[in-house]
Short mmCIF file of C-alpha atoms and ligand atoms in Angstrom, two decimals:
data_model
loop_
_atom_site.label_atom_id
_atom_site.label_comp_id
_atom_site.label_asym_id
_atom_site.label_seq_id
_atom_site.Cartn_x
_atom_site.Cartn_y
_atom_site.Cartn_z
CA MET A 168 206.73 260.77 161.71
CA PRO A 169 203.95 259.10 159.70
CA ASP A 170 200.40 259.52 161.00
CA GLN A 171 199.03 256.63 163.05
CA PRO A 172 196.38 254.76 161.06
CA LEU A 173 192.87 255.33 162.39
CA PRO A 174 191.29 252.43 164.30
CA VAL A 175 188.89 250.31 162.30
CA ILE A 176 185.31 250.49 163.59
CA ALA A 177 182.65 248.25 162.10
CA VAL A 178 179.20 249.85 161.90
CA LEU A 179 176.37 247.34 161.64
CA ALA A 180 173.08 249.00 160.73
CA THR A 181 169.71 247.48 161.59
CA GLY A 182 167.30 250.40 160.93
CA GLY A 183 165.19 252.41 163.38
CA THR A 184 164.40 256.08 163.73
CA ILE A 185 168.07 256.99 163.40
CA ALA A 186 167.53 255.92 159.78
CA GLY A 187 163.96 257.26 159.64
CA ALA A 188 162.52 259.72 157.12
CA GLN A 189 159.57 262.11 157.40
CA ALA A 190 157.55 263.81 154.66
CA ASP A 191 158.88 267.11 156.03
CA ALA A 192 161.20 268.16 158.85
CA THR A 193 158.49 269.06 161.38
CA SER A 194 155.93 266.28 160.90
CA ALA A 195 155.35 263.68 163.62
CA GLY A 196 154.82 260.84 161.17
CA TYR A 197 157.82 259.04 159.69
CA LYS A 198 159.04 255.69 158.44
CA ALA A 199 161.80 253.97 160.47
CA GLY A 200 164.57 252.27 158.53
CA SER A 201 164.35 254.47 155.40
CA PHE A 202 168.03 255.41 155.05
CA SER A 203 170.95 253.09 154.42
CA VAL A 204 174.05 252.88 156.59
CA GLY A 205 175.91 254.86 153.90
CA ASP A 206 173.41 257.72 154.28
CA LEU A 207 173.81 257.70 158.07
CA LEU A 208 177.58 257.89 157.85
CA ALA A 209 177.50 260.61 155.18
CA ALA A 210 175.54 262.79 157.63
CA VAL A 211 178.50 262.74 160.06
CA PRO A 212 181.60 263.72 158.06
CA GLN A 213 183.47 264.21 161.38
CA LEU A 214 183.65 260.42 161.68
CA ALA A 215 186.44 260.51 159.10
CA GLY A 216 188.72 261.97 161.79
CA LEU A 217 187.81 259.30 164.33
CA ALA A 218 187.91 255.95 162.62
CA ASP A 219 188.28 253.94 159.49
CA ILE A 220 184.63 252.91 159.22
CA ARG A 221 183.56 249.60 157.69
CA ALA A 222 179.80 249.65 157.27
CA GLU A 223 177.38 246.76 156.82
CA GLN A 224 173.61 246.71 156.55
CA VAL A 225 172.45 243.72 158.64
CA ALA A 226 168.75 244.68 158.52
CA ASN A 227 166.69 247.81 157.97
CA VAL A 228 163.64 247.54 160.20
CA GLY A 229 161.76 249.47 162.82
CA SER A 230 162.94 247.64 165.92
CA GLN A 231 159.36 246.72 166.88
CA ASN A 232 160.01 244.15 164.12
CA MET A 233 163.25 242.89 165.65
CA THR A 234 163.27 239.09 165.39
CA HIS A 235 165.36 236.22 166.61
CA ASP A 236 166.52 235.80 163.00
CA VAL A 237 168.04 239.29 163.03
CA TRP A 238 169.57 238.57 166.46
CA ARG A 239 171.16 235.44 165.03
CA ALA A 240 172.63 237.36 162.06
CA LEU A 241 173.81 240.16 164.33
CA ALA A 242 175.41 237.85 166.88
CA GLN A 243 177.23 235.97 164.12
CA ARG A 244 178.60 239.19 162.64
CA VAL A 245 179.59 240.63 166.02
CA ASP A 246 181.27 237.37 166.94
CA ALA A 247 183.25 237.32 163.68
CA LEU A 248 184.24 240.99 164.02
CA CYS A 249 185.33 240.44 167.63
CA ALA A 250 187.58 237.65 166.41
CA ASP A 251 189.07 239.91 163.70
CA ALA A 252 192.17 241.53 165.21
CA SER A 253 192.08 244.38 162.67
CA VAL A 254 188.76 245.66 164.11
CA ALA A 255 188.99 247.89 167.20
CA GLY A 256 185.30 248.09 168.02
CA ILE A 257 181.76 247.62 166.78
CA VAL A 258 178.83 250.02 166.57
CA ILE A 259 175.27 248.82 166.00
CA THR A 260 172.64 251.31 164.88
CA HIS A 261 169.21 250.23 166.07
CA GLY A 262 165.63 251.38 166.59
CA THR A 263 165.04 252.51 170.11
CA ASP A 264 161.95 250.39 170.89
CA THR A 265 163.79 247.11 171.47
CA LEU A 266 167.35 248.41 171.62
CA GLU A 267 167.67 247.36 175.27
CA GLU A 268 166.66 243.79 174.41
CA THR A 269 169.23 243.43 171.62
CA ALA A 270 171.91 244.92 173.85
CA TYR A 271 171.11 242.50 176.68
CA PHE A 272 170.87 239.53 174.33
CA LEU A 273 174.32 240.31 172.90
CA SER A 274 175.73 240.79 176.40
CA LEU A 275 174.87 237.17 177.15
CA VAL A 276 175.92 235.44 173.91
CA ILE A 277 179.00 237.40 172.75
CA ARG A 278 181.94 236.05 174.69
CA HIS A 279 184.51 238.74 173.87
CA ASP A 280 185.60 241.91 175.62
CA LYS A 281 185.92 244.12 172.51
CA PRO A 282 183.76 247.27 172.70
CA VAL A 283 180.28 246.83 171.21
CA VAL A 284 178.17 250.01 171.28
CA LEU A 285 174.50 250.23 170.35
CA VAL A 286 173.03 253.54 169.33
CA GLY A 287 169.75 254.96 168.10
CA ALA A 288 167.87 258.21 167.93
CA MET A 289 164.46 259.43 168.98
CA ARG A 290 164.18 261.97 166.17
CA PRO A 291 164.16 260.80 162.55
CA ALA A 292 167.17 261.63 160.41
CA THR A 293 165.19 264.30 158.54
CA ALA A 294 163.89 266.11 161.68
CA LEU A 295 164.90 269.56 162.85
CA GLY A 296 167.50 268.95 165.53
CA ALA A 297 167.91 265.25 164.71
CA GLU A 298 170.19 263.83 167.40
CA GLY A 299 171.20 260.73 165.45
CA PRO A 300 174.40 262.24 163.98
CA ALA A 301 175.70 263.31 167.41
CA ASN A 302 174.73 259.95 168.90
CA LEU A 303 176.51 258.12 166.08
CA TYR A 304 179.61 260.27 166.53
CA ASN A 305 179.62 259.45 170.25
CA ALA A 306 179.05 255.75 169.55
CA VAL A 307 182.09 255.56 167.27
CA ALA A 308 184.16 257.61 169.73
CA LEU A 309 183.14 255.22 172.51
CA ALA A 310 183.73 252.06 170.47
CA ARG A 311 187.31 253.09 169.71
CA HIS A 312 188.10 254.10 173.29
CA PRO A 313 190.17 251.72 175.46
CA ASP A 314 187.95 252.41 178.52
CA ALA A 315 184.99 250.83 176.71
CA ARG A 316 186.65 247.41 176.73
CA GLY A 317 185.48 244.63 179.03
CA ARG A 318 182.21 246.28 180.05
CA GLY A 319 179.88 244.26 177.84
CA PRO A 320 177.75 245.93 175.16
CA LEU A 321 177.17 249.61 175.89
CA VAL A 322 174.42 251.94 174.72
CA VAL A 323 175.01 255.60 174.00
CA MET A 324 172.01 257.91 173.74
CA ASN A 325 171.77 261.63 174.34
CA GLU A 326 175.36 261.78 175.68
CA ASP A 327 174.67 259.15 178.34
CA VAL A 328 176.39 255.76 178.38
CA HIS A 329 174.47 252.76 179.73
CA TYR A 330 175.23 249.13 180.47
CA ALA A 331 173.18 246.63 178.46
CA ARG A 332 171.62 245.00 181.50
CA GLU A 333 170.53 248.28 183.06
CA ILE A 334 169.24 250.41 180.21
CA GLN A 335 165.55 250.83 179.64
CA LYS A 336 163.43 252.92 177.31
CA ILE A 337 161.36 254.88 179.81
CA ALA A 338 159.46 257.28 177.54
CA SER A 339 157.75 256.86 174.19
CA ALA A 340 158.89 260.24 172.90
CA GLY A 341 161.52 262.89 173.55
CA ILE A 342 165.30 262.67 173.30
CA ASN A 343 165.67 261.92 177.02
CA ALA A 344 163.90 258.57 176.68
CA PHE A 345 166.52 256.25 178.20
CA ALA A 346 167.61 255.57 181.75
CA SER A 347 169.23 252.89 183.86
CA PRO A 348 166.66 253.07 186.64
CA ASN A 349 168.15 250.67 189.17
CA ARG A 350 171.92 251.08 189.10
CA GLY A 351 172.18 254.37 187.21
CA ARG A 352 173.92 255.20 183.96
CA ALA A 353 177.41 253.89 183.34
CA GLY A 354 178.85 257.26 182.43
CA VAL A 355 178.68 260.16 180.02
CA MET A 356 180.28 261.21 176.74
CA HIS A 357 181.98 264.56 176.85
CA GLY A 358 183.98 266.07 174.02
CA GLY A 359 184.09 262.73 172.25
CA ALA A 360 185.46 260.76 175.22
CA PRO A 361 183.71 258.57 177.80
CA TYR A 362 183.77 259.26 181.53
CA PHE A 363 182.65 256.17 183.42
CA TYR A 364 181.03 256.45 186.84
CA SER A 365 180.86 252.74 187.67
CA ARG A 366 182.17 249.32 186.72
CA ASN A 367 179.82 246.71 185.30
CA THR A 368 179.73 244.18 188.12
CA THR A 369 177.10 241.92 186.53
CA THR A 370 177.74 238.73 184.59
CA HIS A 371 178.24 239.31 180.86
CA THR A 372 180.29 238.41 177.76
CA THR A 373 183.53 236.77 178.88
CA GLN A 374 181.90 235.40 182.05
CA SER A 375 178.68 234.31 180.35
CA GLU A 376 178.11 230.60 179.93
CA PHE A 377 175.55 231.17 177.16
CA SER A 378 176.14 231.26 173.42
CA LEU A 379 174.39 231.36 170.10
CA ALA A 380 175.41 227.72 169.56
CA LEU A 381 173.56 226.72 172.74
CA LEU A 382 170.42 228.51 171.55
CA GLU A 383 170.60 226.89 168.12
CA LYS A 384 171.04 223.45 169.68
CA SER A 385 167.99 224.01 171.89
CA GLY A 386 165.83 225.56 169.15
CA TRP A 387 165.42 228.96 170.87
CA PRO A 388 162.97 228.04 173.67
CA ARG A 389 159.77 230.04 173.49
CA VAL A 390 159.18 232.47 176.35
CA ASP A 391 156.18 234.79 176.45
CA ILE A 392 155.31 237.67 178.77
CA VAL A 393 152.01 238.00 180.63
CA TYR A 394 151.20 241.59 181.65
CA ALA A 395 149.35 241.71 184.97
CA HIS A 396 146.54 244.15 185.76
CA ALA A 397 143.46 244.44 187.95
CA ASN A 398 141.02 241.59 187.31
CA LEU A 399 143.56 239.48 185.32
CA GLN A 400 141.89 236.18 184.37
CA ALA A 401 143.32 232.66 184.21
CA ASP A 402 142.36 231.75 180.64
CA VAL A 403 144.99 233.94 178.96
CA ILE A 404 147.68 232.24 181.05
CA ALA A 405 146.33 228.76 180.31
CA PHE A 406 146.43 229.60 176.59
CA ILE A 407 150.04 230.84 176.72
CA ALA A 408 151.11 227.89 178.88
CA GLY A 409 149.91 225.64 176.06
CA GLN A 410 152.42 227.17 173.62
CA ALA A 411 155.37 228.36 175.68
CA ASP A 412 158.36 226.78 177.38
CA GLY A 413 158.50 229.66 179.81
CA ILE A 414 156.36 232.56 181.01
CA VAL A 415 157.58 235.83 182.46
CA LEU A 416 154.99 237.58 184.57
CA ALA A 417 155.17 241.37 184.19
CA GLY A 418 153.55 241.49 187.57
CA VAL A 419 152.00 244.34 189.49
CA GLY A 420 154.22 245.75 192.25
CA ASP A 421 156.74 243.17 193.41
CA GLY A 422 155.83 240.67 190.69
CA ASN A 423 152.34 239.83 191.78
CA ALA A 424 149.02 239.05 190.12
CA THR A 425 145.43 238.08 190.93
CA ASP A 426 144.85 234.82 192.78
CA LEU A 427 143.29 233.47 189.57
CA ALA A 428 146.46 234.27 187.61
CA VAL A 429 148.78 232.91 190.30
CA ASP A 430 146.76 229.66 190.35
CA ALA A 431 147.03 229.40 186.56
CA LEU A 432 150.78 230.06 186.71
CA THR A 433 151.13 227.43 189.43
CA ARG A 434 149.39 224.90 187.18
CA ALA A 435 151.67 225.91 184.30
CA ALA A 436 154.74 225.43 186.51
CA ALA A 437 153.47 222.02 187.62
CA ASP A 438 153.14 221.11 183.92
CA GLY A 439 156.82 222.00 183.34
CA VAL A 440 156.51 225.57 182.07
CA ALA A 441 159.16 227.77 183.69
CA VAL A 442 157.59 230.76 185.46
CA VAL A 443 159.57 233.86 186.36
CA ARG A 444 158.06 236.79 188.24
CA SER A 445 159.18 240.27 187.20
CA SER A 446 157.54 243.67 187.64
CA ARG A 447 155.68 246.00 185.31
CA THR A 448 156.68 249.02 187.44
CA GLY A 449 159.85 249.86 185.49
CA SER A 450 162.28 249.68 188.38
CA GLY A 451 162.88 248.08 191.75
CA PHE A 452 163.51 244.55 192.91
CA VAL A 453 161.38 241.39 192.79
CA ALA A 454 162.63 239.13 195.57
CA ARG A 455 161.58 235.56 196.34
CA ASP A 456 159.00 234.74 198.97
CA VAL A 457 157.76 238.25 199.76
CA GLU A 458 154.02 237.93 199.12
CA LEU A 459 154.16 234.54 197.38
CA ASP A 460 155.90 231.31 198.36
CA ASP A 461 158.01 230.81 195.24
CA ALA A 462 159.47 227.49 196.33
CA ALA A 463 156.00 226.02 196.93
CA LEU A 464 154.55 227.45 193.70
CA GLY A 465 157.53 226.51 191.51
CA PHE A 466 158.38 230.07 190.47
CA ALA A 467 161.61 232.06 190.14
CA ALA A 468 162.01 235.77 190.88
CA ALA A 469 163.63 238.11 188.34
CA ARG A 470 165.21 240.41 190.93
CA ASP A 471 165.93 243.74 189.17
CA LEU A 472 165.63 242.48 185.59
CA ASN A 473 162.71 243.97 183.68
CA PRO A 474 160.22 241.60 181.98
CA GLN A 475 161.58 242.02 178.45
CA LYS A 476 165.11 241.19 179.60
CA ALA A 477 163.90 238.42 181.93
CA ARG A 478 162.37 236.86 178.80
CA ILE A 479 165.83 236.71 177.21
CA LEU A 480 167.60 235.31 180.27
CA LEU A 481 164.87 232.70 180.74
CA MET A 482 165.12 231.70 177.06
CA LEU A 483 168.84 231.08 177.56
CA ALA A 484 168.41 229.38 180.94
CA LEU A 485 165.87 227.02 179.39
CA CYS A 486 168.58 225.79 177.03
CA VAL A 487 170.16 224.29 180.13
CA THR A 488 167.42 223.56 182.68
CA ARG A 489 163.71 223.75 183.43
CA GLU A 490 164.16 223.14 187.13
CA PRO A 491 162.85 226.19 189.07
CA ALA A 492 165.68 226.31 191.61
CA ALA A 493 168.28 226.13 188.82
CA VAL A 494 166.43 228.82 186.85
CA GLN A 495 166.48 230.96 189.99
CA ARG A 496 170.24 230.53 190.24
CA TYR A 497 170.60 232.08 186.76
CA PHE A 498 168.49 235.05 187.82
CA ASP A 499 170.59 235.38 190.97
CA ARG A 500 173.82 235.37 188.97
CA TYR A 501 173.11 237.35 185.78
N1 LIG B 620 159.66 252.06 166.32
C1 LIG B 620 160.88 252.38 165.69
C2 LIG B 620 162.05 251.55 166.15
O1 LIG B 620 162.19 251.14 167.27
C3 LIG B 620 161.20 253.79 165.86
C4 LIG B 620 161.60 254.17 167.24
C5 LIG B 620 163.01 254.65 167.29
O2 LIG B 620 163.91 254.10 166.67
O3 LIG B 620 163.20 255.62 168.01
O4 LIG B 620 162.88 251.31 165.31
#
């Protein structure tokens, strides 16, 4: 009997530490996005037994420089590859700093159920014990696996599998830098196969009403984040309200801020700027009307979405509405 052809997996590279180079294998300093996608794949010859890889370099940046332009290019390529019946799954290599944002963005604008797996590494490709090759192997193994379908974009790091909405970078260094603090990780990779612990019950991909076309039509509404702290003043908020369509408050505790800041946000909301309260704490839930009267102030509450992901959902919601109650309904649903 002839061998079954290997599934085709598209690998879209965007840069990051997984493609980073140091001056020597033990130095802390390095340059993200130094190696090409061809170099990354050559470091994992075992991939040849897993998939027929088609590689593309979409960008080669440290993901602190991730832009909406790269998101546009990435979403267009993912969309086209999802529509291509010869492709079984898609892997995106990415810097770890904003990996969770790209994953969440794609989960809302890609309306297909084909596996899309994002992967990065905390150690540069030249480091002793670089984990990028193992992560990339797991990402390809996951992207070709039937159980990965219909779950929205997934992230694989350090043998853990995460849902795009839940994953968060929780440490600035170390290979155990990712967690899904509220709902827990989606599963694990073991021996090149995924074992899922939970279904993704949130709204994503095939249920999402958002799209790249909607964003383009609306000109990508501008949403900025205000980080709350003791003694936060009003002027910074007034300045941002002058430029932005929406503001996400990375609030203290349950999405709170000084009276001065809340007053400034209330004025911004009255002027038509959408205001969403999230939390800087890294986990937990920001509910409506706990310490603040959201209905009276014209705010929405981000529930368990972190500020950087609330920024993305608000940007998309603002393509449809600026009305606070309608914005809240998006945060209740997604
Ligand atoms: N700052 C770089 C980035 O996000 C390196 C961090 C990493 O990839 O681990 O691309």
